[in-house]
């Protein structure tokens, strides 16, 4: 399970959640304020109604010729009443009521001022020295409905606001991080062959120090690699002459020596010097392969180069190489000298580490795939994966320093080509195969690690 998170996703999600929560909080606060204000307005209307009806009701009651008790006010037209009222005396005796009024809603005795039952808000007012009372009741449902409708009206925009803010926030973040993504891609494309500093304009202020540090690090890395390569190249170069001189002197000593023991000891030293000389040559090749680009400005046909290298080995080991060439030339941007070094290392390996009695198959297909295949023991997958590292060898039975494949790999990656090693070779039960497509050499990919 990965614990990596995307800054864009995290900011997008949390900002949207934050905006939504704040909006909801705003709706709740507005609802509470609206309810309070509405209650004030409704209360004032209730009070006003009571005070308006009271004188009319008192006149009506006093004008009755004989006290006939409760009377129901006639409705002018059939309608639902939001406000209902009762007029009672101090003992609670009903004198007048609106046509829809339900006396059970009101208390047993009239009360002055505001009061509330589970279902109604009531306002009571007294008249004629508090001998007559009017009470006006308003159903609470009516108020709740008004508050609910107001809150819903505030909530409705949220349905559109959430997706709009989600898209908007993502767009803004994406825009702001565009330069950061460019910066990341620019670092990603850097490799051993491209350690130039990263330059991205208009990078957000917070990322500027990172760019400065990365560039400083790249510069130090470039210098360290250059120092290492030039040291390897210089030492290998400087070793050439003394080694050649020592070899020549030893050969003379061997020729002049009469003693068989001295002759054989000189032969052993000569072999060691030759190994040392081969190693210094390989190190020089490695320093060159890792230091410079393996690409040339103009494409060239590499088939003659392959023929030339193979015929070199044919002289040394006649009949051991089976060569298969394409019908036409293969044009490639891979530098011919670098290609020759690469092929030489692969063929030398196949001859040296492969089974003695079986030939080495070197083939170049029409689409540029070069294969060098030999028989022999299978190399275990864990060792195979490490063979391109310097000084790594899978067996100590054969001579060698373990640098050849590192050279081949450095040249291939410098040209943007992938060098594939397989064991057993494809289509065989044993052996080793090195494969790469030289037609894919490309300047743009040459900078890749
Ligand atoms: N064609 C091959 N068949 C079998 N094993 C191979 C083949 N090529 C490479 N190897 C294994 O990979 C190891 C590394 O090869 P590499 O060319 O890097 O070094 P080397 O051949 O041992 O020495 P040198 O530096 O002289 O080339 C070899 O020692 C060998 O064990
Ligand atoms: Mg080798």
PDB file of C-alpha atoms in Angstrom, residues 110-325:
ATOM      1  CA  UNK A 110     -57.048  33.924  30.139  1.00  0.00           C
ATOM      2  CA  UNK A 111     -53.453  35.092  30.471  1.00  0.00           C
ATOM      3  CA  UNK A 112     -51.815  38.348  29.480  1.00  0.00           C
ATOM      4  CA  UNK A 113     -48.732  38.610  27.282  1.00  0.00           C
ATOM      5  CA  UNK A 114     -47.029  35.896  25.228  1.00  0.00           C
ATOM      6  CA  UNK A 115     -47.215  32.208  26.085  1.00  0.00           C
ATOM      7  CA  UNK A 116     -46.555  29.027  24.148  1.00  0.00           C
ATOM      8  CA  UNK A 117     -48.217  25.591  24.044  1.00  0.00           C
ATOM      9  CA  UNK A 118     -46.702  22.635  22.173  1.00  0.00           C
ATOM     10  CA  UNK A 119     -48.730  23.616  19.109  1.00  0.00           C
ATOM     11  CA  UNK A 120     -49.489  27.352  19.371  1.00  0.00           C
ATOM     12  CA  UNK A 121     -48.051  30.765  20.209  1.00  0.00           C
ATOM     13  CA  UNK A 122     -50.630  32.820  22.136  1.00  0.00           C
ATOM     14  CA  UNK A 123     -50.886  36.497  22.960  1.00  0.00           C
ATOM     15  CA  UNK A 124     -53.337  37.773  25.594  1.00  0.00           C
ATOM     16  CA  UNK A 125     -54.493  41.375  26.253  1.00  0.00           C
ATOM     17  CA  UNK A 126     -56.939  42.672  28.894  1.00  0.00           C
ATOM     18  CA  UNK A 127     -59.571  45.461  28.595  1.00  0.00           C
ATOM     19  CA  UNK A 128     -62.094  47.313  30.787  1.00  0.00           C
ATOM     20  CA  UNK A 129     -59.934  47.070  33.941  1.00  0.00           C
ATOM     21  CA  UNK A 130     -59.018  43.487  33.109  1.00  0.00           C
ATOM     22  CA  UNK A 131     -62.600  42.176  33.112  1.00  0.00           C
ATOM     23  CA  UNK A 132     -62.435  41.129  29.445  1.00  0.00           C
ATOM     24  CA  UNK A 133     -59.561  39.357  27.773  1.00  0.00           C
ATOM     25  CA  UNK A 134     -58.729  38.637  24.194  1.00  0.00           C
ATOM     26  CA  UNK A 135     -56.284  35.865  23.296  1.00  0.00           C
ATOM     27  CA  UNK A 136     -54.994  35.380  19.772  1.00  0.00           C
ATOM     28  CA  UNK A 137     -53.350  32.034  18.860  1.00  0.00           C
ATOM     29  CA  UNK A 138     -51.097  31.274  15.942  1.00  0.00           C
ATOM     30  CA  UNK A 139     -50.120  27.660  15.038  1.00  0.00           C
ATOM     31  CA  UNK A 140     -46.357  27.038  15.487  1.00  0.00           C
ATOM     32  CA  UNK A 141     -46.399  24.882  12.318  1.00  0.00           C
ATOM     33  CA  UNK A 142     -46.863  28.028  10.313  1.00  0.00           C
ATOM     34  CA  UNK A 143     -43.701  29.577  11.751  1.00  0.00           C
ATOM     35  CA  UNK A 144     -41.673  26.355  11.362  1.00  0.00           C
ATOM     36  CA  UNK A 145     -42.711  26.095   7.726  1.00  0.00           C
ATOM     37  CA  UNK A 146     -41.535  29.660   7.114  1.00  0.00           C
ATOM     38  CA  UNK A 147     -38.126  28.961   8.745  1.00  0.00           C
ATOM     39  CA  UNK A 148     -37.775  25.683   6.818  1.00  0.00           C
ATOM     40  CA  UNK A 149     -38.524  27.340   3.494  1.00  0.00           C
ATOM     41  CA  UNK A 150     -35.998  30.099   4.181  1.00  0.00           C
ATOM     42  CA  UNK A 151     -33.304  27.549   5.131  1.00  0.00           C
ATOM     43  CA  UNK A 152     -34.049  25.482   2.005  1.00  0.00           C
ATOM     44  CA  UNK A 153     -33.731  28.598  -0.119  1.00  0.00           C
ATOM     45  CA  UNK A 154     -30.284  29.163   1.402  1.00  0.00           C
ATOM     46  CA  UNK A 155     -29.289  25.508   0.893  1.00  0.00           C
ATOM     47  CA  UNK A 156     -30.335  25.206  -2.758  1.00  0.00           C
ATOM     48  CA  UNK A 157     -27.319  27.108  -4.182  1.00  0.00           C
ATOM     49  CA  UNK A 158     -25.092  24.563  -2.432  1.00  0.00           C
ATOM     50  CA  UNK A 159     -26.142  21.867  -4.917  1.00  0.00           C
ATOM     51  CA  UNK A 160     -24.556  23.942  -7.696  1.00  0.00           C
ATOM     52  CA  UNK A 161     -21.850  25.446  -5.539  1.00  0.00           C
ATOM     53  CA  UNK A 162     -20.196  22.156  -4.503  1.00  0.00           C
ATOM     54  CA  UNK A 163     -19.399  20.893  -8.045  1.00  0.00           C
ATOM     55  CA  UNK A 164     -18.479  24.408  -9.210  1.00  0.00           C
ATOM     56  CA  UNK A 165     -16.101  24.922  -6.283  1.00  0.00           C
ATOM     57  CA  UNK A 166     -14.647  21.404  -6.776  1.00  0.00           C
ATOM     58  CA  UNK A 167     -13.873  22.137 -10.428  1.00  0.00           C
ATOM     59  CA  UNK A 168     -12.748  25.702  -9.653  1.00  0.00           C
ATOM     60  CA  UNK A 169     -10.429  24.723  -6.812  1.00  0.00           C
ATOM     61  CA  UNK A 170      -8.863  21.934  -8.915  1.00  0.00           C
ATOM     62  CA  UNK A 171      -8.388  24.285 -11.839  1.00  0.00           C
ATOM     63  CA  UNK A 172      -6.713  26.947  -9.692  1.00  0.00           C
ATOM     64  CA  UNK A 173      -4.435  24.380  -8.005  1.00  0.00           C
ATOM     65  CA  UNK A 174      -3.533  22.801 -11.326  1.00  0.00           C
ATOM     66  CA  UNK A 175      -2.691  26.216 -12.751  1.00  0.00           C
ATOM     67  CA  UNK A 176      -0.605  27.199  -9.731  1.00  0.00           C
ATOM     68  CA  UNK A 177       1.286  23.908  -9.725  1.00  0.00           C
ATOM     69  CA  UNK A 178       1.903  23.861 -13.481  1.00  0.00           C
ATOM     70  CA  UNK A 179       5.426  25.217 -13.109  1.00  0.00           C
ATOM     71  CA  UNK A 180       6.100  22.784 -10.244  1.00  0.00           C
ATOM     72  CA  UNK A 181       5.111  19.864 -12.489  1.00  0.00           C
ATOM     73  CA  UNK A 182       7.441  21.240 -15.185  1.00  0.00           C
ATOM     74  CA  UNK A 183      10.177  21.416 -12.554  1.00  0.00           C
ATOM     75  CA  UNK A 184       9.525  17.798 -11.526  1.00  0.00           C
ATOM     76  CA  UNK A 185       9.586  16.601 -15.162  1.00  0.00           C
ATOM     77  CA  UNK A 186      12.760  18.535 -15.773  1.00  0.00           C
ATOM     78  CA  UNK A 187      14.489  16.764 -12.857  1.00  0.00           C
ATOM     79  CA  UNK A 188      13.065  13.409 -13.921  1.00  0.00           C
ATOM     80  CA  UNK A 189      14.650  13.617 -17.368  1.00  0.00           C
ATOM     81  CA  UNK A 190      18.071  14.299 -15.905  1.00  0.00           C
ATOM     82  CA  UNK A 191      20.408  11.309 -15.912  1.00  0.00           C
ATOM     83  CA  UNK A 192      24.065  10.373 -15.838  1.00  0.00           C
ATOM     84  CA  UNK A 193      24.577  11.953 -19.221  1.00  0.00           C
ATOM     85  CA  UNK A 194      22.681  15.170 -18.488  1.00  0.00           C
ATOM     86  CA  UNK A 195      23.463  16.870 -15.224  1.00  0.00           C
ATOM     87  CA  UNK A 196      22.885  20.428 -16.434  1.00  0.00           C
ATOM     88  CA  UNK A 197      21.071  22.725 -14.003  1.00  0.00           C
ATOM     89  CA  UNK A 198      17.285  22.881 -13.978  1.00  0.00           C
ATOM     90  CA  UNK A 199      15.755  26.218 -14.987  1.00  0.00           C
ATOM     91  CA  UNK A 200      12.005  26.767 -14.665  1.00  0.00           C
ATOM     92  CA  UNK A 201      10.573  30.306 -14.844  1.00  0.00           C
ATOM     93  CA  UNK A 202       7.891  31.628 -12.512  1.00  0.00           C
ATOM     94  CA  UNK A 203       8.225  28.827  -9.999  1.00  0.00           C
ATOM     95  CA  UNK A 204       6.157  29.517  -6.837  1.00  0.00           C
ATOM     96  CA  UNK A 205       8.231  31.223  -4.149  1.00  0.00           C
ATOM     97  CA  UNK A 206       8.082  28.162  -1.862  1.00  0.00           C
ATOM     98  CA  UNK A 207       9.749  25.978  -4.497  1.00  0.00           C
ATOM     99  CA  UNK A 208      12.576  28.339  -5.438  1.00  0.00           C
ATOM    100  CA  UNK A 209      14.886  27.125  -2.609  1.00  0.00           C
ATOM    101  CA  UNK A 210      14.293  23.520  -3.712  1.00  0.00           C
ATOM    102  CA  UNK A 211      15.360  24.396  -7.250  1.00  0.00           C
ATOM    103  CA  UNK A 212      18.474  26.149  -5.948  1.00  0.00           C
ATOM    104  CA  UNK A 213      19.379  23.122  -3.779  1.00  0.00           C
ATOM    105  CA  UNK A 214      18.717  20.652  -6.607  1.00  0.00           C
ATOM    106  CA  UNK A 215      20.931  22.670  -8.944  1.00  0.00           C
ATOM    107  CA  UNK A 216      23.674  22.847  -6.341  1.00  0.00           C
ATOM    108  CA  UNK A 217      23.441  19.090  -5.870  1.00  0.00           C
ATOM    109  CA  UNK A 218      23.494  18.456  -9.638  1.00  0.00           C
ATOM    110  CA  UNK A 219      26.565  20.646  -9.965  1.00  0.00           C
ATOM    111  CA  UNK A 220      28.378  18.749  -7.207  1.00  0.00           C
ATOM    112  CA  UNK A 221      27.361  15.431  -8.749  1.00  0.00           C
ATOM    113  CA  UNK A 222      28.562  16.539 -12.192  1.00  0.00           C
ATOM    114  CA  UNK A 223      31.908  17.624 -10.785  1.00  0.00           C
ATOM    115  CA  UNK A 224      32.312  14.387  -8.793  1.00  0.00           C
ATOM    116  CA  UNK A 225      31.459  12.252 -11.849  1.00  0.00           C
ATOM    117  CA  UNK A 226      33.760  14.279 -14.080  1.00  0.00           C
ATOM    118  CA  UNK A 227      36.575  13.966 -11.551  1.00  0.00           C
ATOM    119  CA  UNK A 228      36.034  10.210 -11.328  1.00  0.00           C
ATOM    120  CA  UNK A 229      35.945   9.781 -15.112  1.00  0.00           C
ATOM    121  CA  UNK A 230      38.951  11.940 -15.773  1.00  0.00           C
ATOM    122  CA  UNK A 231      40.871  10.178 -13.018  1.00  0.00           C
ATOM    123  CA  UNK A 232      40.030   6.771 -14.523  1.00  0.00           C
ATOM    124  CA  UNK A 233      40.857   7.933 -18.030  1.00  0.00           C
ATOM    125  CA  UNK A 234      44.106   9.629 -16.990  1.00  0.00           C
ATOM    126  CA  UNK A 235      45.346   6.760 -14.870  1.00  0.00           C
ATOM    127  CA  UNK A 236      44.506   4.207 -17.563  1.00  0.00           C
ATOM    128  CA  UNK A 237      46.237   6.389 -20.136  1.00  0.00           C
ATOM    129  CA  UNK A 238      49.291   6.972 -17.926  1.00  0.00           C
ATOM    130  CA  UNK A 239      49.555   3.235 -17.208  1.00  0.00           C
ATOM    131  CA  UNK A 240      49.776   2.314 -20.885  1.00  0.00           C
ATOM    132  CA  UNK A 241      53.421   3.294 -21.499  1.00  0.00           C
ATOM    133  CA  UNK A 242      54.971   1.866 -18.302  1.00  0.00           C
ATOM    134  CA  UNK A 243      53.007  -1.358 -18.812  1.00  0.00           C
ATOM    135  CA  UNK A 244      54.139  -1.668 -22.408  1.00  0.00           C
ATOM    136  CA  UNK A 245      57.756  -0.942 -21.371  1.00  0.00           C
ATOM    137  CA  UNK A 246      57.591  -3.498 -18.529  1.00  0.00           C
ATOM    138  CA  UNK A 247      56.145  -6.106 -20.915  1.00  0.00           C
ATOM    139  CA  UNK A 248      58.855  -5.493 -23.504  1.00  0.00           C
ATOM    140  CA  UNK A 249      61.614  -5.745 -20.868  1.00  0.00           C
ATOM    141  CA  UNK A 250      60.109  -8.917 -19.461  1.00  0.00           C
ATOM    142  CA  UNK A 251      59.900 -10.510 -22.899  1.00  0.00           C
ATOM    143  CA  UNK A 252      63.578  -9.706 -23.439  1.00  0.00           C
ATOM    144  CA  UNK A 253      64.432 -11.182 -20.049  1.00  0.00           C
ATOM    145  CA  UNK A 254      62.411 -14.297 -20.905  1.00  0.00           C
ATOM    146  CA  UNK A 255      64.251 -14.671 -24.208  1.00  0.00           C
ATOM    147  CA  UNK A 256      67.668 -14.176 -22.616  1.00  0.00           C
ATOM    148  CA  UNK A 257      67.064 -16.396 -19.561  1.00  0.00           C
ATOM    149  CA  UNK A 258      68.709 -19.814 -19.654  1.00  0.00           C
ATOM    150  CA  UNK A 259      67.071 -21.170 -16.520  1.00  0.00           C
ATOM    151  CA  UNK A 260      63.713 -22.943 -17.180  1.00  0.00           C
ATOM    152  CA  UNK A 261      62.333 -21.856 -13.789  1.00  0.00           C
ATOM    153  CA  UNK A 262      63.120 -18.218 -14.442  1.00  0.00           C
ATOM    154  CA  UNK A 263      61.569 -18.556 -17.934  1.00  0.00           C
ATOM    155  CA  UNK A 264      58.310 -19.935 -16.502  1.00  0.00           C
ATOM    156  CA  UNK A 265      58.208 -17.308 -13.706  1.00  0.00           C
ATOM    157  CA  UNK A 266      58.759 -14.573 -16.308  1.00  0.00           C
ATOM    158  CA  UNK A 267      55.896 -16.126 -18.338  1.00  0.00           C
ATOM    159  CA  UNK A 268      53.570 -15.856 -15.313  1.00  0.00           C
ATOM    160  CA  UNK A 269      54.521 -12.234 -14.728  1.00  0.00           C
ATOM    161  CA  UNK A 270      53.983 -11.542 -18.437  1.00  0.00           C
ATOM    162  CA  UNK A 271      50.443 -12.970 -18.184  1.00  0.00           C
ATOM    163  CA  UNK A 272      49.694 -10.780 -15.153  1.00  0.00           C
ATOM    164  CA  UNK A 273      51.006  -7.712 -16.969  1.00  0.00           C
ATOM    165  CA  UNK A 274      48.825  -8.520 -19.982  1.00  0.00           C
ATOM    166  CA  UNK A 275      45.749  -8.777 -17.711  1.00  0.00           C
ATOM    167  CA  UNK A 276      46.677  -5.427 -16.170  1.00  0.00           C
ATOM    168  CA  UNK A 277      47.143  -3.918 -19.599  1.00  0.00           C
ATOM    169  CA  UNK A 278      43.714  -5.270 -20.737  1.00  0.00           C
ATOM    170  CA  UNK A 279      42.117  -3.814 -17.603  1.00  0.00           C
ATOM    171  CA  UNK A 280      43.628  -0.382 -18.211  1.00  0.00           C
ATOM    172  CA  UNK A 281      42.335  -0.487 -21.833  1.00  0.00           C
ATOM    173  CA  UNK A 282      38.852  -1.430 -20.578  1.00  0.00           C
ATOM    174  CA  UNK A 283      38.874   1.310 -17.954  1.00  0.00           C
ATOM    175  CA  UNK A 284      39.780   3.841 -20.607  1.00  0.00           C
ATOM    176  CA  UNK A 285      36.892   2.598 -22.770  1.00  0.00           C
ATOM    177  CA  UNK A 286      34.520   2.772 -19.764  1.00  0.00           C
ATOM    178  CA  UNK A 287      35.575   6.338 -18.894  1.00  0.00           C
ATOM    179  CA  UNK A 288      34.973   7.391 -22.523  1.00  0.00           C
ATOM    180  CA  UNK A 289      31.629   5.556 -22.707  1.00  0.00           C
ATOM    181  CA  UNK A 290      30.343   7.094 -19.501  1.00  0.00           C
ATOM    182  CA  UNK A 291      31.723  10.563 -20.168  1.00  0.00           C
ATOM    183  CA  UNK A 292      30.606  11.406 -23.684  1.00  0.00           C
ATOM    184  CA  UNK A 293      27.500  10.935 -25.737  1.00  0.00           C
ATOM    185  CA  UNK A 294      27.412   7.806 -27.855  1.00  0.00           C
ATOM    186  CA  UNK A 295      25.492   9.624 -30.563  1.00  0.00           C
ATOM    187  CA  UNK A 296      26.773  11.187 -33.740  1.00  0.00           C
ATOM    188  CA  UNK A 297      25.338  14.203 -35.544  1.00  0.00           C
ATOM    189  CA  UNK A 298      24.529  12.314 -38.732  1.00  0.00           C
ATOM    190  CA  UNK A 299      23.127   8.798 -39.044  1.00  0.00           C
ATOM    191  CA  UNK A 300      25.480   6.244 -40.561  1.00  0.00           C
ATOM    192  CA  UNK A 301      25.211   2.666 -41.806  1.00  0.00           C
ATOM    193  CA  UNK A 302      26.480   0.340 -39.082  1.00  0.00           C
ATOM    194  CA  UNK A 303      26.427  -2.934 -41.053  1.00  0.00           C
ATOM    195  CA  UNK A 304      30.030  -2.515 -42.375  1.00  0.00           C
ATOM    196  CA  UNK A 305      31.235  -1.793 -38.816  1.00  0.00           C
ATOM    197  CA  UNK A 306      29.670  -5.034 -37.575  1.00  0.00           C
ATOM    198  CA  UNK A 307      31.226  -6.948 -40.494  1.00  0.00           C
ATOM    199  CA  UNK A 308      34.625  -5.459 -39.687  1.00  0.00           C
ATOM    200  CA  UNK A 309      34.505  -6.367 -35.969  1.00  0.00           C
ATOM    201  CA  UNK A 310      33.283  -9.913 -36.731  1.00  0.00           C
ATOM    202  CA  UNK A 311      36.022 -10.456 -39.329  1.00  0.00           C
ATOM    203  CA  UNK A 312      38.601  -9.331 -36.705  1.00  0.00           C
ATOM    204  CA  UNK A 313      37.405 -12.113 -34.420  1.00  0.00           C
ATOM    205  CA  UNK A 314      37.179 -14.557 -37.346  1.00  0.00           C
ATOM    206  CA  UNK A 315      40.948 -14.217 -37.690  1.00  0.00           C
ATOM    207  CA  UNK A 316      41.489 -14.953 -34.007  1.00  0.00           C
ATOM    208  CA  UNK A 317      38.882 -17.722 -33.709  1.00  0.00           C
ATOM    209  CA  UNK A 318      38.088 -19.105 -37.204  1.00  0.00           C
ATOM    210  CA  UNK A 319      34.696 -20.737 -37.697  1.00  0.00           C
ATOM    211  CA  UNK A 320      33.385 -19.783 -34.273  1.00  0.00           C
ATOM    212  CA  UNK A 321      31.058 -16.982 -35.333  1.00  0.00           C
ATOM    213  CA  UNK A 322      27.883 -17.394 -37.403  1.00  0.00           C
ATOM    214  CA  UNK A 323      26.954 -13.979 -38.795  1.00  0.00           C
ATOM    215  CA  UNK A 324      23.559 -13.016 -40.193  1.00  0.00           C
ATOM    216  CA  UNK A 325      23.193  -9.580 -41.759  1.00  0.00           C
TER     217      UNK A 325
END
